[in-house]
Coordinates of C-alpha atoms in Angstrom, one line a residue:
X248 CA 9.0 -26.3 29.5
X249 CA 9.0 -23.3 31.9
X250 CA 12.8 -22.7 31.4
X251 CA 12.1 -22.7 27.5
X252 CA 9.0 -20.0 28.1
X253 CA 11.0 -18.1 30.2
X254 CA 14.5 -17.9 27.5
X255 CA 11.8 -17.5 24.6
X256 CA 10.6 -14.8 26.6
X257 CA 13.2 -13.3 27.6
X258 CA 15.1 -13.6 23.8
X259 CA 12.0 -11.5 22.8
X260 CA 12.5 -9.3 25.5
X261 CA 16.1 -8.4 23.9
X262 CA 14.4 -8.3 20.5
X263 CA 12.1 -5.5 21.9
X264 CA 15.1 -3.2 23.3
X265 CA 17.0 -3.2 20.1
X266 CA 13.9 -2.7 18.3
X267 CA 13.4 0.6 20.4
X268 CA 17.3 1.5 20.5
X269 CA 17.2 1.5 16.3
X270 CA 14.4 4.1 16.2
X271 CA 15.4 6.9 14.2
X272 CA 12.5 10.1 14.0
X273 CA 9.6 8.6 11.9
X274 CA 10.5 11.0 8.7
X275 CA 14.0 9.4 8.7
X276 CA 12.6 5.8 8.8
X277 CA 10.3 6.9 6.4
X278 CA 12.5 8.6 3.8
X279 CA 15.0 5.4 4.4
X280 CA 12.4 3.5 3.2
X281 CA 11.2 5.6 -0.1
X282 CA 14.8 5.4 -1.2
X283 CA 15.0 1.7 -0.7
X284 CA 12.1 1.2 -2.6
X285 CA 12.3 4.1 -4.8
X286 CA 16.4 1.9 -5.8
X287 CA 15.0 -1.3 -6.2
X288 CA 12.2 -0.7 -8.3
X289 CA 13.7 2.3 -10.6
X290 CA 14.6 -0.2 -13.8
X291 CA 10.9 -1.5 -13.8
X292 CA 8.4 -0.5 -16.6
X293 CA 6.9 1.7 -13.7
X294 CA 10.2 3.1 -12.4
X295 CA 11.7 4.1 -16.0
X296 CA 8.2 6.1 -17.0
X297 CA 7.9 8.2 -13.4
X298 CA 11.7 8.4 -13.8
X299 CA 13.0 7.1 -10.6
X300 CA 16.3 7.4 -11.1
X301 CA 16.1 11.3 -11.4
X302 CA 14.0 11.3 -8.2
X303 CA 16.6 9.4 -6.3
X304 CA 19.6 12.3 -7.8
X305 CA 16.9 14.8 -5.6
X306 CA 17.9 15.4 -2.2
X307 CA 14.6 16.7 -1.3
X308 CA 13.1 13.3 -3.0
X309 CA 9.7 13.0 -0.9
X310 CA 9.0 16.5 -2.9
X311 CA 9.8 15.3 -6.2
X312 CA 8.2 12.0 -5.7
X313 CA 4.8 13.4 -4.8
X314 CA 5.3 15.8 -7.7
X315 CA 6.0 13.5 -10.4
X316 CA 3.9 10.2 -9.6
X317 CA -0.1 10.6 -9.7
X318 CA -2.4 8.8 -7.0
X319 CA -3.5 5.8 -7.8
X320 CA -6.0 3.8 -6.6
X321 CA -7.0 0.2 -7.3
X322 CA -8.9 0.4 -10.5
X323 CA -5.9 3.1 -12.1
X324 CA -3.4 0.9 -10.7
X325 CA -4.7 -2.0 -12.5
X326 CA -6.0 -1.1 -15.7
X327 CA -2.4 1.1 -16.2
X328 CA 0.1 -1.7 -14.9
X329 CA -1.5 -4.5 -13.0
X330 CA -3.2 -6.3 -15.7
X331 CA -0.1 -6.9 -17.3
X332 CA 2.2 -8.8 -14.2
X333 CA -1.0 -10.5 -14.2
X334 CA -0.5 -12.1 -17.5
X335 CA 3.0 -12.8 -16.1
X336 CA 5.0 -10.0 -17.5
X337 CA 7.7 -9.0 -15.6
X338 CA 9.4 -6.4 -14.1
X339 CA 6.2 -4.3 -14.4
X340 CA 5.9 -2.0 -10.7
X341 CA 8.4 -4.4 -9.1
X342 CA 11.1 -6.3 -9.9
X343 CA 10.6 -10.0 -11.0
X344 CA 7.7 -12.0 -11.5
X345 CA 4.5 -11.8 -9.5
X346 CA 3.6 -15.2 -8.3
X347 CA 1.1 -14.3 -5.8
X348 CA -2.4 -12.3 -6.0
X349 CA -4.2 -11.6 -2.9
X350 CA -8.2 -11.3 -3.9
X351 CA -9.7 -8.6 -2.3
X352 CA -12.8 -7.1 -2.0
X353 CA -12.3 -5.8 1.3
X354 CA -16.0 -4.6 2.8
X355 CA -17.4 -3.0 -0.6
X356 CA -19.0 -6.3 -1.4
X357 CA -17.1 -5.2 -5.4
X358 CA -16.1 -8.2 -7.5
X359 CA -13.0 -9.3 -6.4
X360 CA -9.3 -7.4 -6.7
X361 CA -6.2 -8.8 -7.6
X362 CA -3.3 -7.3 -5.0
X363 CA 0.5 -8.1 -6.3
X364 CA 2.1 -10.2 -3.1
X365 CA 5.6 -9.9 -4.2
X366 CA 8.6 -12.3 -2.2
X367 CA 9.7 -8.8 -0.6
X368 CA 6.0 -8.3 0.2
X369 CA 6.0 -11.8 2.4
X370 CA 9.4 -11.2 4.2
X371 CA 8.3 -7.8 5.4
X372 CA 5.4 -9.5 6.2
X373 CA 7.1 -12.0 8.4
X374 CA 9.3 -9.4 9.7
X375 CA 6.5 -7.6 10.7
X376 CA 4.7 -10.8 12.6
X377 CA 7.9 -11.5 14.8
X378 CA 8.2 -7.7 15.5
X379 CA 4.5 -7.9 16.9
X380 CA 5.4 -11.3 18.6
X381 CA 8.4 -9.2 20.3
X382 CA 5.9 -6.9 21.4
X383 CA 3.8 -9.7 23.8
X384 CA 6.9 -8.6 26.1
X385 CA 5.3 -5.0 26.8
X386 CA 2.2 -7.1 28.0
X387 CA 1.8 -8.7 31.3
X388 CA 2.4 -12.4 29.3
X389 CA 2.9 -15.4 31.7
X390 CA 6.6 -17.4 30.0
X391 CA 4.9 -20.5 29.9
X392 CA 2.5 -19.1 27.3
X393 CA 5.6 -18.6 24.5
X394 CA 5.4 -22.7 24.8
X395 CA 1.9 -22.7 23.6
X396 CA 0.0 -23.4 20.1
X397 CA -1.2 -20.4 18.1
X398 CA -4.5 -21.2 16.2
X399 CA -4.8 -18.8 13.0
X400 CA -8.2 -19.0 11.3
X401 CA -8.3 -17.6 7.8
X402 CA -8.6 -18.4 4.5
X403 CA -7.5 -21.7 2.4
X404 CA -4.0 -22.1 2.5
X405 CA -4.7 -24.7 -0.5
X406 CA -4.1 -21.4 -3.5
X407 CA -5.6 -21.5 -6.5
X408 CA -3.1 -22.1 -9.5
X409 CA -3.6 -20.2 -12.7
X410 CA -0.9 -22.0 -14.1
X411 CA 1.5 -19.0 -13.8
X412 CA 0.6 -17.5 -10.3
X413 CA -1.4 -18.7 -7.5
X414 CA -4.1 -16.8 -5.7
X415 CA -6.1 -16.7 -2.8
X416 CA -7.0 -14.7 0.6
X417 CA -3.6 -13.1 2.4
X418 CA -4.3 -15.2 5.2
X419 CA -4.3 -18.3 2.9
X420 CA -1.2 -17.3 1.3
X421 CA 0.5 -16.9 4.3
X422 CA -0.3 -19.8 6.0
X423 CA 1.0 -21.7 2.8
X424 CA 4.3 -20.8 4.3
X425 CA 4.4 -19.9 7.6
X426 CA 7.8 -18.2 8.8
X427 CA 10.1 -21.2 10.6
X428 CA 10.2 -19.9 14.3
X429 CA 5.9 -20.2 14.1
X430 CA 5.5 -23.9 12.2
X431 CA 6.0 -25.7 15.6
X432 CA 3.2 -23.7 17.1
X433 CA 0.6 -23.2 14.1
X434 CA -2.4 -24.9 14.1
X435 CA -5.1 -25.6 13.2
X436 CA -1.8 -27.0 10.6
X437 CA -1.5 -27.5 6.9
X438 CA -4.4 -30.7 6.3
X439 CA -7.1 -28.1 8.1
X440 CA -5.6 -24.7 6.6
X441 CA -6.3 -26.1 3.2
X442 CA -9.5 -27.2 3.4
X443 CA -11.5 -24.6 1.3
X444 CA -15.1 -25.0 3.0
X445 CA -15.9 -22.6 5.8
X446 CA -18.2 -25.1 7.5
X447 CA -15.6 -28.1 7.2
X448 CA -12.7 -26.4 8.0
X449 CA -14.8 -25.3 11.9
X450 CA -16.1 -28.8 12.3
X451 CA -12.9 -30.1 11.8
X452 CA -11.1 -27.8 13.9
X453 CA -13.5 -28.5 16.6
X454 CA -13.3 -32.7 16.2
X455 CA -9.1 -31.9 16.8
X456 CA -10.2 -28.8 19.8
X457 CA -9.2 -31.3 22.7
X458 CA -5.8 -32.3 21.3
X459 CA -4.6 -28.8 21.4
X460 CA -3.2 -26.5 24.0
X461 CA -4.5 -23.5 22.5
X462 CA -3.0 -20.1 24.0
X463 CA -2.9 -17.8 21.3
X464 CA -6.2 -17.1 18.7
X465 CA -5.2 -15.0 15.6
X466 CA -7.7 -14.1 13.4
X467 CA -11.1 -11.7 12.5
X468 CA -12.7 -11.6 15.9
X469 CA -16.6 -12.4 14.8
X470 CA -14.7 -15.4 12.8
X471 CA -13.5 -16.4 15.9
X472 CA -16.2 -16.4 17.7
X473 CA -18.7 -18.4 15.9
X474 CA -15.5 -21.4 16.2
X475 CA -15.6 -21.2 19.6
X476 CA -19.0 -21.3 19.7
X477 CA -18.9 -24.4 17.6
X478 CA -16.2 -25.5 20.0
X479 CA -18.8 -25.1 22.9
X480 CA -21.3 -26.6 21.2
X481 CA -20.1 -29.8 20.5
X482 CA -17.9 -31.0 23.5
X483 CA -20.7 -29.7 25.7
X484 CA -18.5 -27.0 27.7
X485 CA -19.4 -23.5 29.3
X486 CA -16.9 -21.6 27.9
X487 CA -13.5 -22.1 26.2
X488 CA -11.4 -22.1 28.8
X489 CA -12.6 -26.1 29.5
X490 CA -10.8 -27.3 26.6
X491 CA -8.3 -24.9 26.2
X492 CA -7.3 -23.3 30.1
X493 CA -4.2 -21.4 28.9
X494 CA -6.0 -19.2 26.3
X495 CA -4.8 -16.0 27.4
X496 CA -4.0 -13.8 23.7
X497 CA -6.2 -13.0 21.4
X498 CA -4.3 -11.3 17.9
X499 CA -7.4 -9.7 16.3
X500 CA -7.8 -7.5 13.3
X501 CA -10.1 -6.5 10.3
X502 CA -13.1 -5.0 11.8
X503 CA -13.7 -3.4 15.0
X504 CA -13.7 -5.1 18.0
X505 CA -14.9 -3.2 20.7
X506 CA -18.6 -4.0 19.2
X507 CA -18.2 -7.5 19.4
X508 CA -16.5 -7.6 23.0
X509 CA -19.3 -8.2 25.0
X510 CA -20.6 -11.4 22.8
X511 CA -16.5 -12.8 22.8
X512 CA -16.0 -12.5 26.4
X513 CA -19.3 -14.2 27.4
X514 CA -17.6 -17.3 25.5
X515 CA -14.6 -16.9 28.3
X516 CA -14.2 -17.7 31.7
X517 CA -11.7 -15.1 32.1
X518 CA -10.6 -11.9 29.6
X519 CA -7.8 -12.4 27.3
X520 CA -4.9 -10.3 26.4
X521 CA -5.9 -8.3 23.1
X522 CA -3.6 -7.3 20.4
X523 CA -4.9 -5.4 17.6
X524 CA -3.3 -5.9 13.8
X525 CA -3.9 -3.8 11.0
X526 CA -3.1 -6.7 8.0
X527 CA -4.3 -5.9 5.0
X528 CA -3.9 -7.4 1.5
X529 CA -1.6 -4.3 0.4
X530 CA 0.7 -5.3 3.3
X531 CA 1.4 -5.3 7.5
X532 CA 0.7 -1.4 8.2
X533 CA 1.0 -1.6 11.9
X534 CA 0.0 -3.3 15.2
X535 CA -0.7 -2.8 18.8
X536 CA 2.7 -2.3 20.6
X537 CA 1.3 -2.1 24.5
X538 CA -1.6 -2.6 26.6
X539 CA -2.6 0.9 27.4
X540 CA -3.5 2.2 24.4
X541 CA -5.4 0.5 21.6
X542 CA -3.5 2.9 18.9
X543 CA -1.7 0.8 16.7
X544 CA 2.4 1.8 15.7
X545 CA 2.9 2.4 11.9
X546 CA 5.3 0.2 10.2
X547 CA 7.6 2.8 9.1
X548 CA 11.3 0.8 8.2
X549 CA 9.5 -2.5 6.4
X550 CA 9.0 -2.1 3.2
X551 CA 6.2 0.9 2.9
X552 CA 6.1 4.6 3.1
X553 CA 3.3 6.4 4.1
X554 CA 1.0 9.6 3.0
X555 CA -1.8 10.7 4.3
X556 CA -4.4 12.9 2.7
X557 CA -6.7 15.1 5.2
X558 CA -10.8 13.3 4.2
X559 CA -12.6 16.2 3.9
X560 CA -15.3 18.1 1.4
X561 CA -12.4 19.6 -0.5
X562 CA -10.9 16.4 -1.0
X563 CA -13.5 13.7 -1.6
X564 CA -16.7 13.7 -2.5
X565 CA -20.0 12.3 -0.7
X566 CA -19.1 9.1 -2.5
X567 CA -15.7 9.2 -1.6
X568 CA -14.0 9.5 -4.4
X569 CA -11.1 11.6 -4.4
X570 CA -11.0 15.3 -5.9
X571 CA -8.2 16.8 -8.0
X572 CA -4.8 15.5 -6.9
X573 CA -4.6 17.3 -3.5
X574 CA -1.4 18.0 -1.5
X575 CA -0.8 15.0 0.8
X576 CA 1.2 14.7 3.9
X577 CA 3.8 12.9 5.6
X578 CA 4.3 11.2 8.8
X579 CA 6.0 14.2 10.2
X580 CA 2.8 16.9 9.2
X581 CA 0.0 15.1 10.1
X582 CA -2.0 16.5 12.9
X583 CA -3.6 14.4 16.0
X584 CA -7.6 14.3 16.0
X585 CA -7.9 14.0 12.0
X586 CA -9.1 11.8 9.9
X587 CA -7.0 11.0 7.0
X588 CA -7.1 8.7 3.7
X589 CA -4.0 6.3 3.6
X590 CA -1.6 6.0 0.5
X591 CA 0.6 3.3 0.1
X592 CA 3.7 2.7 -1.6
X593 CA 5.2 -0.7 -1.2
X594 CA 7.4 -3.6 -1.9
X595 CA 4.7 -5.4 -3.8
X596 CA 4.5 -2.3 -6.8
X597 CA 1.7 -0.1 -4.9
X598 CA 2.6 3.3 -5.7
X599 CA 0.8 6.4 -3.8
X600 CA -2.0 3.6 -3.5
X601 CA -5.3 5.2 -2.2
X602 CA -6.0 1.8 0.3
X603 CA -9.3 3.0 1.0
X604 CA -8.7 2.9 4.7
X605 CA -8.8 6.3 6.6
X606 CA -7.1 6.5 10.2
X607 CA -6.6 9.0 13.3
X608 CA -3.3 9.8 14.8
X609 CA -4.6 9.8 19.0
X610 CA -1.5 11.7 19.8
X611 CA 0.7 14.7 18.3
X612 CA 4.4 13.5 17.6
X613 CA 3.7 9.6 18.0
X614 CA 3.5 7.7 15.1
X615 CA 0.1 5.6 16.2
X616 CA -3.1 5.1 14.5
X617 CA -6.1 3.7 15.2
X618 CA -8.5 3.0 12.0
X619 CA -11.5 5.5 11.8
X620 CA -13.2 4.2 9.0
X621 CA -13.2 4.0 5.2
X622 CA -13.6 6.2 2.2
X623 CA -16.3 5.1 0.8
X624 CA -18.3 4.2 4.2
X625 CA -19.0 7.6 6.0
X626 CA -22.4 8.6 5.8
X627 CA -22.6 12.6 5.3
X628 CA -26.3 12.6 2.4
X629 CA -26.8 15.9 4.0
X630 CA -23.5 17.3 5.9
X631 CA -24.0 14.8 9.0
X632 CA -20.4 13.6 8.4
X633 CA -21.4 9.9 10.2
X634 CA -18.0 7.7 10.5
X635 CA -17.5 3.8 10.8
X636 CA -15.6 4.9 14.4
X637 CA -19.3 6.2 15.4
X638 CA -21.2 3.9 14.2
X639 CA -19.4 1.5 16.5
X640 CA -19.8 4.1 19.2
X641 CA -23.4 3.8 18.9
X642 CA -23.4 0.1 18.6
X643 CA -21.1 -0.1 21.9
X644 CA -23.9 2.1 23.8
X645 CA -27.2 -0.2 22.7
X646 CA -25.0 -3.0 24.1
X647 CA -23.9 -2.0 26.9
X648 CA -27.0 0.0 27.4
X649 CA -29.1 -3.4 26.5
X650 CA -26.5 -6.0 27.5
X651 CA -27.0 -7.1 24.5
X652 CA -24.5 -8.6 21.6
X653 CA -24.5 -7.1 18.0
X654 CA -22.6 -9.2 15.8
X655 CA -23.0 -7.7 12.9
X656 CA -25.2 -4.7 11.4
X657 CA -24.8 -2.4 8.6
X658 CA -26.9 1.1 7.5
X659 CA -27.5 2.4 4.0
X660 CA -28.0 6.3 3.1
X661 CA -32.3 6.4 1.6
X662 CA -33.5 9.7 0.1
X663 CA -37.6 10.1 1.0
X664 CA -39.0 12.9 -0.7
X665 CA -37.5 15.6 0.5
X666 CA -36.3 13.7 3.4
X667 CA -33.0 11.9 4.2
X668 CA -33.0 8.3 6.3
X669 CA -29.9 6.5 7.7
X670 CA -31.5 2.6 7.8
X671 CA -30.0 0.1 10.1
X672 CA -30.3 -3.5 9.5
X673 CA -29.0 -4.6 13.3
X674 CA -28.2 -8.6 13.6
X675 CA -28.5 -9.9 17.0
X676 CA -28.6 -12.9 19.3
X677 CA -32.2 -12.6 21.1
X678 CA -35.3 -10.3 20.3
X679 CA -35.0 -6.8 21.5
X680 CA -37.0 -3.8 21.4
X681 CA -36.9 -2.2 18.2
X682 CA -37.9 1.4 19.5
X683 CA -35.9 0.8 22.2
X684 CA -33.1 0.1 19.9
X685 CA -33.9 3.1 17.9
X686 CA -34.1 5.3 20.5
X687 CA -30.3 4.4 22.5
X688 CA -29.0 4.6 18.8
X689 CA -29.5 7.7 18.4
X690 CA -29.1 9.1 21.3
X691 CA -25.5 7.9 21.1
X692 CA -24.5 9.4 17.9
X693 CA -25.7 12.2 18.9
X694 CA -23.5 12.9 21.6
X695 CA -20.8 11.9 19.6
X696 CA -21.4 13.6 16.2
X697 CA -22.9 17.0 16.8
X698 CA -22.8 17.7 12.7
X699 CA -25.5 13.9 13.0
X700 CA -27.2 15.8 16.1
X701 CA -27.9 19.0 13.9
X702 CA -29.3 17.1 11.1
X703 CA -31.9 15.0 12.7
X704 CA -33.0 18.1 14.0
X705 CA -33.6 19.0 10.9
X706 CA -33.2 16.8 7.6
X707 CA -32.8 13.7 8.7
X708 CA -34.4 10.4 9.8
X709 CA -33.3 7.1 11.5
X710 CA -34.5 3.5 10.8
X711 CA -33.5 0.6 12.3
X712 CA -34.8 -3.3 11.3
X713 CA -33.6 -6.0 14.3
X714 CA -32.3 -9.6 12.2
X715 CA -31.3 -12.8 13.6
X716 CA -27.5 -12.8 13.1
X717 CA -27.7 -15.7 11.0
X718 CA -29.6 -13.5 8.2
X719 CA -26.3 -11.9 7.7
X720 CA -24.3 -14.8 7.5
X721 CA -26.7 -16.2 4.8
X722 CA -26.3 -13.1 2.5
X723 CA -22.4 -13.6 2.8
X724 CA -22.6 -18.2 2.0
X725 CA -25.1 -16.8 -0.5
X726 CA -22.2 -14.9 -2.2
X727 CA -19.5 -17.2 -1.3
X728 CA -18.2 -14.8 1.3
X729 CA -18.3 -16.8 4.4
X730 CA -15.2 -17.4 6.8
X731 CA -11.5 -16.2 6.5
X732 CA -11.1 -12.9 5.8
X733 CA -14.5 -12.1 4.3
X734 CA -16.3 -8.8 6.5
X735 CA -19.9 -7.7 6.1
X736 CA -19.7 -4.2 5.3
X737 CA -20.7 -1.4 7.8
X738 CA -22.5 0.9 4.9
X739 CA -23.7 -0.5 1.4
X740 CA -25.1 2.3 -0.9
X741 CA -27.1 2.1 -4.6
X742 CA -27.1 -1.7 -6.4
X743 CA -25.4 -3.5 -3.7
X744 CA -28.1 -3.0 -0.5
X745 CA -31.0 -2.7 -3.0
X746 CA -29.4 -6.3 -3.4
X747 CA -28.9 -6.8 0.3
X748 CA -32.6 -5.3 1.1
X749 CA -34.7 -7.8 -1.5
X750 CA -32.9 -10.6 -0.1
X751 CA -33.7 -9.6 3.6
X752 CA -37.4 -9.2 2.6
X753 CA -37.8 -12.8 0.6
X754 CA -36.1 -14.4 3.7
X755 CA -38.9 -12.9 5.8
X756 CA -41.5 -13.8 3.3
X757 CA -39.6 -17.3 3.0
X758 CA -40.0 -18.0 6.9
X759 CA -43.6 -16.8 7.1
X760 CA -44.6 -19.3 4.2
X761 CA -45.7 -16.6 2.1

């Protein structure tokens, strides 16, 4: 087995090289790829009303392309062309049928979305994994470990059929058909990934724990911590490492993880190798390529081409909703240090697709990212401009501060009177001082937002309520969210944490026998 780690290895080793030898500037890949998808798609319904083929007879074709299709987002893209490939029509943003919906409702806790996962979608998909697998190389990765099971946890691989298309989570409909060089190595394998219940599907992938040689975890990393603590749990061990000794990557993506770090590693007996992904429903958009950065490299030959609009005042509002149609950018005018809303246009029908994501670029000229937070979750009721990226800073600092573990919290923006509040609900593993809590919180955001610092001088207020961490996942088996790809959302606003509040409260009431 250590000669076949070592030739896997070293075949992924060559894999890598070309990879890096085919690298053309990022606005070549990038135009490449508009054309390609611009071609395939020009005799669709979508293609013959923004007139693709005219675009494509356009040298400068990024220009007229931005010019001549709108920005969508989800609820445009659907109610203009979606609904219909989901009565089966075809030929409708892409070509063919769509057989596949990825639901989505990402962190907004909204009913659910239907994403088009075209056939192209799931090879550039694939493509992208064993480009990511290639990457291990960069990292200091023992050969032996290329001989080892992976363990993806996600969603049901068992798909709901509506008779004409099936749907599910992404990771569901992946797993449904893993690509061939990974079906040797997958677990926890096809009887487990379709099992549907959350709570069966980690009790039986803890009964089969000791069969397996685990040394690769793929998945949402506060997922995959509350399996290994079931793991623990019921073989009696101290850490994970007792059942499975050559866990050494972790392949993590979806939220943040630097939050949930300190709570993972106490699970270990040794820190793993992290990876981050950035897999979302609308398609692979990049991943972690080496160890000292945790930027992730934009996918920019596989099937998507990229804009990037610059989230500020003049561009969205304080609910994040876009303004106008404002000039967008591409890969080679963005600016390092700013935050900007993602577009899409894929392989699946996505056209200039507001994802909802918004990202950073760490360094000027180099296509990496890291995720900075979503539209529709900064926090800025009176100009304090609060991101998801500092709200994990803060976190971070009460943890480290506290050695304490969040697992999950989220805030919501109150109006008092005159006055403006940022509330914290803060789940935790042990009691903790409230006012302590308070107090390191925000102090933290502070020093890392000085528009936050001027305002609570001034305006605003902070609140923070300390939860058990099972009260959050309570509100998410309450709503069917629980498991897979499901996240608690970082910031709920109007209806949904007036929701999320009462059922907090009644809990409270509920264990006090009131």
């Amino acid at each position: 087995m250590a000669f076949f780690g070592k030739l896997i290895k070293r075949s992924l080793t060559v894999g890598e090289q070309l990879q890096k030898r085919r690298r053309a500037a990022p606005i070549q890949l990038q135009k490449r790829t508009l054309r390609r998808l611009l071609k395939r798609a020009q005799g669709t319904a979508f293609g013959q009303y923004y007139d693709f083929k005219g675009i494509l007879q356009d040298e400068h074709c990024i220009d007229t392309f931005r010019e001549k299709v709108p920005i969508f987002d989800y609820d445009t893209m659907y109610e203009q062309w979606w609904h219909m490939a989901l009565r089966e029509v075809e030929d409708v943003s892409w070509p063919g049928k769509v057989t596949h919906f990825a639901l989505s409702s990402g962190t907004s806790g909204a009913p659910s979305k239907h994403i088009p996962v075209t056939d192209d979608m799931r090879r550039a998909m694939k493509h992208a994994g064993l480009r990511m697998f290639f990457a291990l190389t960069n990292f200091d990765v023992d050969p032996d470990l290329f001989t080892k099971p992976m363990l993806m946890l996600g969603g049901s691989s068992d798909l709901d059929n509506q008779g004409g298309y099936f749907r599910g989570d992404l990771s569901g409909i992946n797993a449904s058909q893993p690509p061939f060089w990974l079906r040797p190595y997958h677990k926890p394998g096809g009887k487990i990934s379709r099992i549907k219940s959350w709570d069966e599907k980690i009790a039986e992938i803890s009964r089969h724990a000791p069969e397996w040689d685990i040394g690769f975890l793929v998945g949402i990393p506060s997922w995959l911590q509350l399996m290994m603590e079931r793991i623990i749990e019921d073989h009696q061990l101290n850490t994970i490492h007792d059942i499975w000794p050559n866990l050494k990557v972790c392949v993590h993506g979806g939220i943040a993880f630097e939050p949930l770090k300190k709570g993972f590693e106490r699970l270990l007996d040794r820190p793993l190798i992290y990876m981050d992904s950035y897999l979302a429903s609308e398609g692979f958009i990049a991943y972690q390529q080496r160890p000292e950065t945790n930027a992730m490299r934009l996918l920019l030959h596989n099937g998507i081409f990229f804009e990037f609009i610059p989230f500020n005042n003049s561009n969205f509002d304080e609910d994040g909703k876009l303004i106008g149609n404002p000039q967008t950018l591409t890969i080679a005018e963005v600016e390092p240090g700013v935050d900007y809303a993602l577009l899409l246009t894929t392989c699946a029908g996505a056209w200039r697709y507001l994802i909802g994501d918004t990202v950073r670029f760490p360094e000027a000229g180099n296509p990496e990212i890291i995720i900075s937070g979503r539209t529709k979750h900064f926090l800025s009721i009176c100009g304090e401009h609060l991101s998801v990226d500092n709200m994990n800073q803060g976190i971070q600092a009460v943890e480290e501060a506290l050695d304490l573990s969040v697992r999950e919290f989220t805030v919501a923006p109150v109006q008092e009177g005159n006055r403006f509040l940022h509330h914290w609900y803060i789940g935790t593993e042990r009691e903790v001082d409230k006012e302590k809590v308070t107090r390191l919180l925000d102090e933290a955001l502070k020093q890392v937002n000085d528009d936050y610092k001027t305002e609570r001088d001034s305006l605003l207020g902070i609140k923070v309520e300390i939860l058990p961490i099972q009260r959050f996942y309570d509100w998410q088996a309450a709503r069917g969210k629980l498991g897979g790809q499901n996240k608690f959302p970082r910031v709920m606003k109007g209806k949904r944490f007036a929701e999320w509040s009462a059922f907090v409260h009644r809990s409270l009431r509920q264990e006090r026998g009131v």
